Coordinates of C-alpha atoms in Angstrom, one line a residue:
Chain A
M21 CA -2.6 0.4 -19.7
F22 CA -4.0 1.4 -16.3
F23 CA -7.5 1.4 -15.0
E24 CA -8.4 2.0 -11.4
G25 CA -10.5 -1.0 -10.3
S26 CA -10.6 0.0 -6.6
E27 CA -14.1 1.0 -5.7
K28 CA -16.1 3.4 -3.7
K29 CA -19.4 2.1 -2.3
L30 CA -22.5 3.5 -0.8
V31 CA -25.1 1.5 1.1
L32 CA -28.3 3.4 2.2
Q33 CA -31.1 1.9 4.2
L34 CA -34.3 3.9 4.6
H35 CA -36.9 3.9 7.4
P36 CA -39.7 1.4 6.8
S37 CA -42.2 4.3 6.5
A38 CA -40.2 6.0 3.7
P39 CA -41.5 6.0 0.1
S40 CA -40.1 3.2 -2.0
L41 CA -36.8 4.0 -3.7
R42 CA -38.0 2.0 -6.7
A43 CA -40.6 4.7 -7.3
Y44 CA -38.0 7.1 -8.4
P45 CA -37.9 7.2 -12.2
R46 CA -34.9 6.1 -14.2
G47 CA -34.2 9.7 -15.1
F48 CA -33.6 10.4 -11.4
W49 CA -30.9 7.7 -11.2
Q50 CA -29.4 8.8 -14.5
Q51 CA -29.2 12.4 -13.1
A52 CA -27.7 11.1 -9.8
L53 CA -25.1 8.9 -11.6
A54 CA -24.1 11.7 -14.0
M55 CA -22.9 13.7 -11.0
A56 CA -20.2 10.9 -10.6
D57 CA -19.6 10.7 -14.3
A58 CA -21.2 7.2 -14.5
A59 CA -24.1 6.0 -16.6
I60 CA -26.5 3.1 -16.8
L61 CA -25.6 0.4 -19.4
S62 CA -28.2 -2.2 -18.8
D63 CA -30.7 -3.4 -16.2
L64 CA -32.4 -6.3 -14.7
S65 CA -35.4 -6.3 -12.4
N66 CA -37.5 -8.7 -10.3
A67 CA -40.2 -8.3 -7.7
Y68 CA -37.6 -7.1 -5.1
C69 CA -35.0 -5.1 -6.9
D70 CA -33.8 -3.1 -9.9
A71 CA -30.2 -3.9 -10.7
Y72 CA -28.2 -1.7 -13.0
V73 CA -24.8 -2.4 -14.7
L74 CA -23.1 0.9 -14.9
S75 CA -20.3 2.3 -17.0
E76 CA -18.3 2.0 -13.7
S77 CA -19.6 -0.9 -11.7
S78 CA -23.2 -1.4 -10.4
M79 CA -26.3 -0.1 -8.7
F80 CA -29.0 -2.1 -6.9
V81 CA -32.3 -0.4 -5.8
W82 CA -34.6 -2.2 -3.4
Q83 CA -37.7 -0.7 -1.8
H84 CA -35.8 0.7 1.2
K85 CA -32.2 0.0 0.4
L86 CA -29.7 1.3 -2.2
L87 CA -26.3 -0.2 -3.0
L88 CA -24.1 1.8 -5.4
I89 CA -20.6 0.8 -6.3
T90 CA -18.4 2.8 -8.7
C91 CA -14.7 2.4 -9.7
G92 CA -12.3 4.4 -11.9
N93 CA -12.1 8.1 -11.3
T94 CA -15.8 8.5 -10.6
R95 CA -16.8 11.1 -8.0
L96 CA -19.3 8.9 -6.1
I97 CA -19.4 11.4 -3.3
D98 CA -21.2 13.9 -5.6
T99 CA -23.8 11.3 -6.4
V100 CA -24.2 10.5 -2.7
A101 CA -24.7 14.2 -1.8
F102 CA -27.3 14.5 -4.7
I103 CA -29.3 11.4 -3.6
I104 CA -29.3 12.4 0.1
E105 CA -30.5 15.9 -0.6
K106 CA -33.3 14.6 -2.9
I107 CA -34.4 11.7 -0.7
G108 CA -34.0 13.7 2.5
A109 CA -31.5 12.8 5.2
G110 CA -34.4 12.3 7.7
L111 CA -35.5 9.2 5.9
I112 CA -32.1 7.5 6.2
S113 CA -31.8 4.9 8.9
E114 CA -28.4 3.6 8.0
L115 CA -25.5 4.8 5.8
N116 CA -22.2 3.3 5.0
Y117 CA -19.8 4.9 2.6
Q118 CA -16.6 2.9 1.8
R119 CA -13.4 3.4 -0.2
K120 CA -10.7 0.9 -0.9
S121 CA -7.2 2.3 -1.0
E122 CA -6.5 3.0 -4.7
F123 CA -3.6 1.9 -6.8
S124 CA -3.2 5.5 -8.0
P125 CA -4.8 7.7 -5.4
H126 CA -3.3 10.8 -7.0
L127 CA -5.6 10.4 -10.0
Q128 CA -8.7 10.6 -7.8
A129 CA -10.9 13.7 -7.7
T130 CA -11.1 13.6 -3.9
R131 CA -9.5 11.9 -0.9
F132 CA -11.6 10.1 1.6
E133 CA -11.0 12.9 4.1
D134 CA -12.6 15.3 1.7
D135 CA -15.6 13.0 1.3
V136 CA -16.0 12.7 5.1
E137 CA -16.2 16.5 5.4
L138 CA -19.1 16.5 3.0
L139 CA -20.8 13.5 4.5
K140 CA -20.6 14.8 8.1
A141 CA -22.6 17.8 7.0
L142 CA -25.3 15.6 5.6
V143 CA -25.6 12.6 8.0
P144 CA -23.7 12.5 11.3
G145 CA -21.4 9.4 11.5
T146 CA -17.9 8.1 12.2
A147 CA -15.0 7.7 9.9
Y148 CA -12.6 4.8 10.2
R149 CA -9.5 3.4 8.5
I150 CA -9.0 -0.3 8.6
G151 CA -5.5 -1.5 7.7
H152 CA -2.2 0.3 7.6
L153 CA -1.6 3.3 5.4
D154 CA 1.4 1.7 3.7
S155 CA -0.5 -1.4 2.5
H156 CA -4.1 -2.4 1.5
H157 CA -6.6 -0.4 3.6
H158 CA -10.2 0.4 3.7
Y159 CA -12.0 3.6 4.6
L160 CA -15.4 3.5 6.1
Y161 CA -17.8 6.3 7.0
S162 CA -20.6 4.8 8.9
A163 CA -23.8 6.4 10.2
A164 CA -25.1 3.3 12.0
G165 CA -28.6 3.9 13.4
V166 CA -30.9 1.8 15.5
T167 CA -31.5 -1.0 13.1
K168 CA -29.4 -4.0 12.1
Q169 CA -27.9 -3.3 8.7
A170 CA -28.5 -5.8 5.9
Q171 CA -26.0 -8.6 5.8
S172 CA -23.4 -8.5 3.1
A173 CA -20.2 -10.2 2.2
C174 CA -17.5 -8.9 0.0
L175 CA -14.4 -10.5 -1.6
L176 CA -11.8 -8.3 -3.2
M177 CA -9.0 -9.9 -5.2
Y178 CA -5.7 -8.3 -6.2
H179 CA -3.3 -9.4 -8.9
I180 CA -5.1 -12.3 -10.6
E181 CA -3.0 -14.8 -12.5
G182 CA -3.5 -17.9 -14.5
E183 CA -5.7 -19.1 -17.4
A184 CA -8.8 -17.1 -16.6
A185 CA -6.8 -13.9 -15.9
Q186 CA -5.0 -14.4 -19.3
Y187 CA -8.3 -14.8 -21.1
L188 CA -9.7 -11.7 -19.4
R189 CA -6.6 -9.7 -20.7
S190 CA -6.7 -11.1 -24.2
A191 CA -7.7 -9.2 -27.3
E192 CA -10.6 -11.4 -28.2
Q193 CA -13.1 -12.1 -25.5
E194 CA -16.8 -13.1 -25.3
S195 CA -19.0 -12.6 -22.3
S196 CA -20.5 -16.1 -22.7
H197 CA -17.0 -17.6 -22.2
I198 CA -16.3 -15.4 -19.1
R199 CA -19.6 -16.6 -17.7
R200 CA -18.6 -20.2 -18.2
L201 CA -15.2 -19.4 -16.6
L202 CA -16.9 -18.0 -13.5
N203 CA -19.2 -20.9 -13.5
L204 CA -22.1 -18.9 -12.1
D205 CA -24.9 -20.4 -14.2
R206 CA -24.0 -23.8 -12.8
L207 CA -23.4 -22.7 -9.2
L208 CA -26.4 -20.4 -8.9
P209 CA -29.0 -21.8 -11.3
Q210 CA -31.8 -19.9 -9.7
F211 CA -30.2 -16.5 -10.4
E212 CA -30.9 -14.3 -13.4
F213 CA -27.8 -12.5 -14.7
D214 CA -27.1 -9.3 -16.6
D215 CA -23.5 -8.8 -17.7
H216 CA -21.4 -6.4 -19.7
L217 CA -18.0 -6.8 -21.4
F218 CA -16.0 -3.6 -21.6
Q219 CA -13.5 -2.5 -24.3
P220 CA -10.6 -3.3 -24.5
C221 CA -11.2 -5.4 -21.3
G222 CA -13.1 -5.5 -18.1
Y223 CA -16.3 -7.4 -17.1
S224 CA -19.3 -6.7 -14.9
I225 CA -22.1 -9.0 -14.0
N226 CA -25.2 -8.5 -11.7
G227 CA -27.4 -11.4 -10.6
L228 CA -30.7 -11.5 -8.8
F229 CA -32.8 -14.2 -7.2
E230 CA -35.7 -13.0 -5.1
D231 CA -34.2 -10.5 -2.6
K232 CA -30.7 -11.9 -3.1
F233 CA -28.0 -10.3 -5.2
L234 CA -24.5 -11.0 -6.5
T235 CA -22.3 -8.6 -8.3
I236 CA -18.8 -9.1 -9.8
H237 CA -16.5 -6.5 -11.3
I238 CA -13.3 -7.5 -13.0
T239 CA -10.5 -5.1 -13.9
P240 CA -8.0 -7.6 -15.3
Q241 CA -5.3 -5.1 -16.3
E242 CA -1.8 -6.5 -15.7
Q243 CA 0.0 -4.7 -12.8
S244 CA -3.2 -3.4 -11.3
S245 CA -5.8 -6.2 -11.6
Y246 CA -8.7 -6.0 -9.2
V247 CA -11.8 -8.0 -8.8
S248 CA -14.7 -7.4 -6.5
V249 CA -17.5 -9.8 -5.5
E250 CA -20.4 -8.6 -3.4
T251 CA -23.5 -10.5 -2.2
N252 CA -26.1 -10.8 0.4
V253 CA -26.4 -14.5 0.0
N254 CA -25.3 -16.4 3.1
F255 CA -23.2 -19.2 1.5
L256 CA -23.0 -21.0 4.8
Q257 CA -26.4 -22.3 3.8
Y258 CA -25.1 -23.6 0.4
P259 CA -23.2 -26.8 -0.4
F260 CA -20.3 -24.6 -1.7
N261 CA -18.5 -21.4 -0.8
I262 CA -18.8 -19.0 -3.7
F263 CA -15.7 -17.0 -2.6
A264 CA -13.6 -20.2 -2.6
E265 CA -14.9 -21.1 -6.1
L266 CA -14.0 -17.7 -7.5
L267 CA -10.6 -17.6 -5.8
K268 CA -9.8 -20.9 -7.5
V269 CA -10.8 -19.5 -10.9
L270 CA -9.1 -16.1 -10.6
N271 CA -6.1 -17.0 -8.5
P272 CA -5.2 -13.6 -6.9
S273 CA -1.9 -13.1 -5.1
S274 CA -3.8 -11.5 -2.2
W275 CA -7.4 -10.8 -1.2
D276 CA -9.7 -9.2 1.3
I277 CA -12.9 -10.6 2.8
I278 CA -15.3 -8.1 4.4
G279 CA -18.4 -9.2 6.2
L280 CA -21.1 -6.9 7.5
N281 CA -23.3 -8.8 10.0
M282 CA -22.4 -11.9 8.0
P283 CA -20.4 -14.9 9.2
I284 CA -17.6 -15.7 6.8
D285 CA -16.3 -19.2 6.1
N286 CA -12.9 -19.7 4.5
T287 CA -13.3 -23.4 3.8
G288 CA -11.8 -24.3 0.4
F289 CA -9.9 -21.1 0.0
L290 CA -6.7 -21.3 -2.0
S291 CA -3.7 -22.3 0.1
N292 CA -3.2 -19.1 2.1
R293 CA -1.9 -17.2 5.1
R294 CA -4.3 -14.9 6.9
V295 CA -2.1 -11.7 7.3
A296 CA -4.5 -9.5 9.3
S297 CA -8.0 -9.2 10.6
C298 CA -10.1 -6.6 12.2
D299 CA -13.4 -6.9 14.1
L300 CA -15.0 -3.4 14.2
Q301 CA -18.3 -3.0 16.1
L302 CA -20.0 -0.1 14.5
N303 CA -22.5 -0.1 17.3
Q304 CA -24.3 -2.7 19.5
L305 CA -26.1 -4.1 16.5
N306 CA -23.7 -3.9 13.6
D307 CA -20.4 -5.8 13.1
F308 CA -17.9 -5.1 10.4
N309 CA -15.3 -7.8 9.9
Y310 CA -12.2 -7.5 7.7
Y311 CA -9.6 -10.3 6.8
H312 CA -6.6 -10.0 4.6
Y313 CA -5.1 -13.1 3.0
I314 CA -2.1 -13.8 0.8
Q315 CA -1.2 -17.0 -1.0
A316 CA 0.9 -19.4 1.0
E317 CA 3.6 -19.4 -1.6
S318 CA 6.0 -16.4 -1.7
E319 CA 5.4 -14.3 -4.8
T320 CA 8.2 -13.8 -7.3
L321 CA 8.0 -10.1 -8.4
I322 CA 9.1 -8.9 -11.7
A323 CA 10.4 -5.3 -11.5
E324 CA 8.4 -3.1 -13.8
V325 CA 10.3 -0.8 -16.0
L326 CA 8.6 2.6 -16.0
Chain B
M20 CA 0.7 12.8 15.1
F21 CA 2.1 11.9 11.7
F22 CA 5.6 12.0 10.4
E23 CA 6.6 10.5 7.0
G24 CA 9.5 8.2 7.8
S25 CA 9.7 6.7 4.3
E26 CA 12.9 7.7 2.7
K27 CA 14.4 8.9 -0.5
K28 CA 18.0 7.8 -1.1
L29 CA 20.8 8.8 -3.5
V30 CA 24.0 6.8 -4.0
L31 CA 26.6 8.3 -6.2
Q32 CA 29.9 6.8 -7.2
L33 CA 32.5 8.8 -9.0
H34 CA 35.3 7.7 -11.4
P35 CA 38.5 6.9 -9.6
S36 CA 40.2 10.0 -11.3
A37 CA 37.6 12.4 -9.9
P38 CA 38.5 15.0 -7.2
S39 CA 37.6 13.7 -3.8
L40 CA 34.1 14.5 -2.6
R41 CA 35.6 15.1 0.9
A42 CA 37.4 18.2 -0.5
Y43 CA 34.0 20.0 -0.9
P44 CA 33.7 22.4 2.1
R45 CA 30.9 22.0 4.6
G46 CA 29.2 25.1 3.1
F47 CA 28.8 23.2 -0.2
W48 CA 26.9 20.4 1.5
Q49 CA 24.9 22.8 3.6
Q50 CA 23.9 24.6 0.4
A51 CA 23.0 21.4 -1.3
L52 CA 20.9 20.1 1.6
A53 CA 19.1 23.4 1.9
M54 CA 17.6 22.7 -1.5
A55 CA 15.8 19.7 0.0
D56 CA 15.0 21.6 3.2
A57 CA 17.4 19.6 5.2
A58 CA 20.2 20.7 7.5
I59 CA 23.3 19.2 9.2
L60 CA 22.8 18.5 12.9
S61 CA 26.1 16.8 13.8
D62 CA 29.0 15.0 12.2
L63 CA 31.5 12.3 12.7
S64 CA 34.7 11.6 10.6
N65 CA 37.4 9.1 10.2
A66 CA 40.1 8.5 7.7
Y67 CA 37.6 7.2 5.1
C68 CA 34.4 9.1 5.6
D69 CA 32.5 12.1 6.8
A70 CA 29.2 11.1 8.3
Y71 CA 26.4 13.7 9.0
V72 CA 23.3 13.3 11.0
L73 CA 20.7 15.5 9.3
S74 CA 17.5 17.1 10.3
E75 CA 16.0 14.4 8.1
S76 CA 18.1 11.3 8.1
S77 CA 21.8 11.1 7.1
M78 CA 24.6 11.8 4.6
F79 CA 27.9 9.9 4.2
V80 CA 30.7 11.4 2.1
W81 CA 33.6 9.1 1.1
Q82 CA 36.3 10.1 -1.4
H83 CA 34.4 8.8 -4.4
K84 CA 31.1 7.9 -3.0
L85 CA 28.1 9.7 -1.6
L86 CA 25.1 8.3 0.3
L87 CA 22.3 10.7 1.1
I88 CA 19.1 9.6 2.8
T89 CA 16.2 12.0 3.6
C90 CA 12.7 11.4 4.9
G91 CA 9.7 13.6 5.7
N92 CA 8.6 16.0 3.0
T93 CA 12.2 16.8 1.9
R94 CA 12.8 17.4 -1.8
L95 CA 15.9 15.2 -2.2
I96 CA 15.6 15.5 -6.0
D97 CA 16.4 19.2 -5.8
T98 CA 19.6 18.4 -3.8
V99 CA 20.5 15.7 -6.3
A100 CA 20.1 18.1 -9.3
F101 CA 22.3 20.7 -7.5
I102 CA 25.0 18.2 -6.6
I103 CA 25.2 16.6 -10.1
E104 CA 25.4 20.1 -11.7
K105 CA 28.2 21.2 -9.3
I106 CA 30.2 18.0 -9.5
G107 CA 29.6 17.4 -13.2
A108 CA 27.6 14.5 -14.6
G109 CA 30.7 13.3 -16.5
L110 CA 32.5 12.3 -13.3
I111 CA 29.6 10.0 -12.2
S112 CA 30.2 6.3 -12.8
E113 CA 27.2 5.0 -10.9
L114 CA 23.9 6.6 -9.7
N115 CA 21.0 5.0 -7.8
Y116 CA 18.1 7.1 -6.7
Q117 CA 15.4 5.3 -4.7
R118 CA 12.1 6.1 -3.1
K119 CA 10.1 3.9 -0.8
S120 CA 6.3 4.2 -1.3
E121 CA 5.1 6.7 1.3
F122 CA 2.4 6.4 4.0
S123 CA 1.0 9.7 2.7
P124 CA 2.2 10.3 -0.9
H125 CA -0.2 13.2 -1.3
L126 CA 2.0 15.3 1.1
Q127 CA 5.1 14.9 -1.0
A128 CA 6.4 17.7 -3.2
T129 CA 7.0 15.5 -6.1
R130 CA 6.1 12.0 -7.4
F131 CA 8.8 9.5 -8.4
E132 CA 7.7 10.0 -12.0
D133 CA 8.5 13.7 -11.7
D134 CA 11.9 13.0 -10.2
V135 CA 12.7 10.6 -13.1
E136 CA 12.0 13.2 -15.7
L137 CA 14.6 15.5 -14.0
L138 CA 17.1 12.7 -13.5
K139 CA 16.8 11.5 -17.2
A140 CA 17.9 14.9 -18.3
L141 CA 21.0 14.7 -16.0
V142 CA 22.2 11.1 -16.2
P143 CA 20.7 8.5 -18.5
G144 CA 19.3 5.6 -16.6
T145 CA 16.4 3.2 -16.2
A146 CA 13.4 3.6 -13.8
Y147 CA 11.8 0.6 -12.1
R148 CA 9.1 -0.1 -9.7
I149 CA 9.6 -3.2 -7.4
G150 CA 6.4 -4.4 -5.7
H151 CA 2.7 -3.8 -6.4
L152 CA 1.2 -0.3 -6.4
D153 CA -1.4 -1.3 -3.8
S154 CA 1.1 -2.4 -1.2
H155 CA 4.7 -1.7 -0.1
H156 CA 6.8 -0.9 -3.2
H157 CA 10.1 0.7 -4.1
Y158 CA 11.1 3.0 -6.9
L159 CA 14.6 2.9 -8.3
Y160 CA 16.2 5.0 -10.9
S161 CA 19.5 3.4 -11.8
A162 CA 22.3 4.6 -14.0
A163 CA 24.4 1.5 -13.7
G164 CA 27.8 2.0 -15.4
V165 CA 30.7 -0.3 -16.0
T166 CA 31.8 -0.7 -12.4
K167 CA 30.5 -2.9 -9.7
Q168 CA 28.5 -0.8 -7.3
A169 CA 29.5 -0.7 -3.7
Q170 CA 27.8 -3.4 -1.6
S171 CA 24.9 -2.4 0.7
A172 CA 22.2 -4.0 2.7
C173 CA 19.1 -2.3 3.9
L174 CA 16.4 -3.3 6.4
L175 CA 13.2 -1.4 6.5
M176 CA 10.8 -2.1 9.3
Y177 CA 7.1 -1.2 9.4
H178 CA 4.8 -0.9 12.4
I179 CA 7.1 -1.6 15.3
E180 CA 5.5 -2.9 18.5
G181 CA 6.6 -3.9 22.0
E182 CA 8.8 -2.5 24.8
A183 CA 11.3 -0.7 22.7
A184 CA 8.6 0.8 20.4
Q185 CA 6.7 2.0 23.5
Y186 CA 9.8 3.6 24.9
L187 CA 10.5 5.3 21.6
R188 CA 7.0 6.8 21.7
S189 CA 7.1 7.8 25.3
A190 CA 7.3 11.5 26.5
E191 CA 10.6 11.1 28.3
Q192 CA 13.5 9.5 26.4
E193 CA 17.2 9.6 26.5
S194 CA 19.5 8.7 23.6
S195 CA 21.7 6.7 25.9
H196 CA 18.8 4.4 26.7
I197 CA 17.9 4.0 23.1
R198 CA 21.5 3.1 22.3
R199 CA 21.3 0.4 25.0
L200 CA 18.0 -0.9 23.6
L201 CA 19.6 -1.1 20.1
N202 CA 22.6 -2.9 21.6
L203 CA 25.0 -1.4 19.1
D204 CA 27.9 -0.6 21.4
R205 CA 28.0 -4.3 22.5
L206 CA 27.4 -5.7 19.0
L207 CA 29.8 -3.4 17.1
P208 CA 32.4 -2.3 19.7
Q209 CA 34.8 -1.2 17.0
F210 CA 32.3 1.4 15.6
E211 CA 32.2 5.0 16.6
F212 CA 28.7 6.4 16.8
D213 CA 27.0 9.8 16.5
D214 CA 23.3 10.0 17.3
H215 CA 20.5 12.5 17.7
L216 CA 17.2 12.3 19.5
F217 CA 14.4 14.4 17.9
Q218 CA 11.5 16.2 19.6
P219 CA 8.9 14.9 20.4
C220 CA 10.3 11.6 19.2
G221 CA 12.4 10.1 16.5
Y222 CA 16.0 8.9 16.6
S223 CA 18.9 8.8 14.2
I224 CA 22.3 7.2 14.6
N225 CA 25.4 7.0 12.3
G226 CA 28.3 4.7 12.9
L227 CA 31.7 4.4 11.3
F228 CA 34.5 1.9 11.5
E229 CA 37.2 2.2 8.8
D230 CA 35.4 2.3 5.5
K231 CA 32.3 0.6 7.0
F232 CA 29.2 2.4 8.0
L233 CA 25.9 1.7 9.7
T234 CA 22.9 4.1 9.9
I235 CA 19.6 3.7 11.6
H236 CA 16.6 6.1 11.5
I237 CA 13.6 5.5 13.7
T238 CA 10.2 7.1 13.1
P239 CA 8.3 5.6 16.0
Q240 CA 4.9 7.3 15.6
E241 CA 2.0 5.0 16.2
Q242 CA 0.0 4.2 13.0
S243 CA 3.0 5.1 10.7
S244 CA 6.1 3.8 12.4
Y245 CA 9.1 3.2 10.1
V246 CA 12.7 2.2 10.8
S247 CA 15.5 2.0 8.3
V248 CA 18.9 0.4 8.8
E249 CA 21.5 0.6 6.1
T250 CA 25.1 -0.7 6.1
N251 CA 27.9 -1.8 3.9
V252 CA 29.1 -4.4 6.5
N253 CA 28.7 -7.9 5.3
F254 CA 27.3 -9.6 8.4
L255 CA 27.8 -13.0 6.9
Q256 CA 31.4 -12.5 8.2
Y257 CA 30.2 -11.8 11.7
P258 CA 29.0 -14.2 14.5
F259 CA 25.6 -12.5 14.5
N260 CA 23.1 -11.1 12.0
I261 CA 22.6 -7.4 12.8
F262 CA 19.2 -7.3 11.0
A263 CA 18.0 -10.3 13.1
E264 CA 19.1 -8.5 16.3
L265 CA 17.3 -5.3 15.4
L266 CA 14.2 -7.2 14.3
K267 CA 14.1 -8.8 17.8
V268 CA 14.3 -5.4 19.5
L269 CA 11.9 -3.5 17.3
N270 CA 9.4 -6.2 16.5
P271 CA 7.8 -4.8 13.3
S272 CA 4.7 -6.4 11.8
S273 CA 6.4 -6.4 8.3
W274 CA 9.8 -5.6 6.9
D275 CA 11.8 -5.4 3.7
I276 CA 15.3 -6.5 3.0
I277 CA 17.2 -4.9 0.1
G278 CA 20.6 -6.0 -0.9
L279 CA 22.8 -4.4 -3.6
N280 CA 25.5 -6.8 -4.6
M281 CA 25.2 -8.2 -1.1
P282 CA 24.2 -11.7 0.0
I283 CA 21.5 -11.6 2.6
D284 CA 21.1 -14.1 5.4
N285 CA 17.8 -14.4 7.2
T286 CA 19.0 -16.7 10.0
G287 CA 17.6 -15.7 13.3
F288 CA 14.8 -13.5 11.9
L289 CA 11.6 -13.2 13.9
S290 CA 9.2 -16.0 13.0
N291 CA 8.1 -14.9 9.6
R292 CA 6.7 -15.6 6.2
R293 CA 8.5 -14.4 3.1
V294 CA 5.7 -12.7 1.1
A295 CA 7.5 -11.7 -2.0
S296 CA 11.0 -11.4 -3.6
C297 CA 12.5 -9.8 -6.6
D298 CA 15.9 -10.3 -8.2
L299 CA 16.6 -7.4 -10.5
Q300 CA 19.8 -7.4 -12.5
L301 CA 20.6 -3.8 -13.1
N302 CA 23.3 -4.9 -15.6
Q303 CA 25.8 -7.7 -15.9
L304 CA 27.7 -6.5 -12.8
N305 CA 25.0 -5.2 -10.5
D306 CA 22.3 -7.2 -8.7
F307 CA 19.5 -5.6 -6.7
N308 CA 17.6 -8.0 -4.4
Y309 CA 14.3 -7.3 -2.6
Y310 CA 12.5 -9.4 0.0
H311 CA 9.3 -8.6 1.8
Y312 CA 8.5 -10.4 5.1
I313 CA 5.6 -10.4 7.5
Q314 CA 5.4 -11.9 11.0
A315 CA 4.2 -15.5 11.0
E316 CA 1.3 -14.6 13.3
S317 CA -1.7 -12.9 11.7
E318 CA -2.0 -9.3 12.9
T319 CA -5.0 -8.0 14.8
L320 CA -5.8 -4.6 13.4
I321 CA -7.6 -1.9 15.4
A322 CA -9.7 0.3 13.2
E323 CA -8.4 3.9 13.4
V324 CA -11.1 6.5 14.1
L325 CA -10.3 9.4 11.8

């Protein structure tokens, strides 16, 4: 059983004078998401943000910022084109559009190069590939403007193993048990959470606390497991490192850390080797950092009979 | 500038009673190779083997064994189908068909799954994937019969850097200088060699000594460099490790070692970490071993502007 966990991501920031994104009615977002074949499953709001769990990943809408993540075979690029046309490209101060290299790229509706062609016609920017073509790599289209982009940190985990991974793949699961495994209520008691357990497996959770967010998406499927964690919380200011905590629970064979204008601390990470890193200056204000890790122990692979 | 160095490989062994493969005329092989869009560039023969440098990689024809390697966008599967039909499937005692995961799989004429469908109709066998889908992986279709398959060892190098790599990418090259860089004449003085330098870059060399062979294919292109070395020489019986020697010269950021019924020694390898390994028993007689290595030092990636 295969599901493409690898995600596409849009981050938009609008000029301070732009109308609030939160003023757009739910119907607008539903229409936008339908372009990608995604839908809203549940939502959570506070004074700063509307957070949506989607049929494929999540959407966060702040007054002047939008974060939209989709996985599977969604056509996020179509939603992006719809949103930019409706909002007006002139109101956009910053745009980043990212794609993680997929497990099964041949199942995707478009390649990154196709998406770039469309994006270039909407908002001028630069396209990058970070990482070698024959291994994990990330595509980024960035229209970095004159403002500092909002901080974010992202942990992507590949090939999770162990007790939690087994539970996440099991036939009988409960979201309350997954929440306990992830330990979020204890680690982040101030956060309010909204989660969804998919059938036959898969788990998404959004969390909000004031203007801070955390979102986790788990595709536990054997042979192609993928977990993403994204947040704008600076955990250097906390007594624990949330990425280290989640690495301990989910025990991936390899993982990426991506920071945008965010210092990343690898204290407490599973015993590991840093395989590669990249420091990409998008412009004078914005800094994109990428690190790829593997576990220190060599992995014993089992050949898969096809 | 991109060229797909990643290779497809066929190894056929015939029953001892079969007519010699060397009796097939050159025109037969030319016709077979044309099915894949490959052609013979030069050849070298001894009492045991006819070795051909091809427009894409190499072919070795022994009395009862065939090794055929092609890279680029060749359709090796079409050549395989042609050869099996002409020779007769009943004369085949062992068949292995392999594909390395490509840098740009979307440019390939077929996917491994398509090739397997065709192969299954010709010679019953088992299809495997060794390695995760989101990183380096190998596909193998194996019809392992009742004989022990001929020993072979294979070194695949990715992302070569340093002096030799720079020379191999330079505008002015000479095959004599590349031979000196590879140090083959000094290391293997008993071997006779036949090489070809491609335009604008790329280098292939075949070597024969009695029933032993060595073949090296270098795709030096920046961003997608790939080098393959294959041999049936057991270097445990030599005072040096040929893979260690070539790793020193070509300095890849990562590499695979694959042994078929061949013990592999990693003495003298570049300072490295073994990332993963797989021991796949094809049947009671035949053992396929895979090892993936990276350099011990973390790699500093430069984002590629697309």
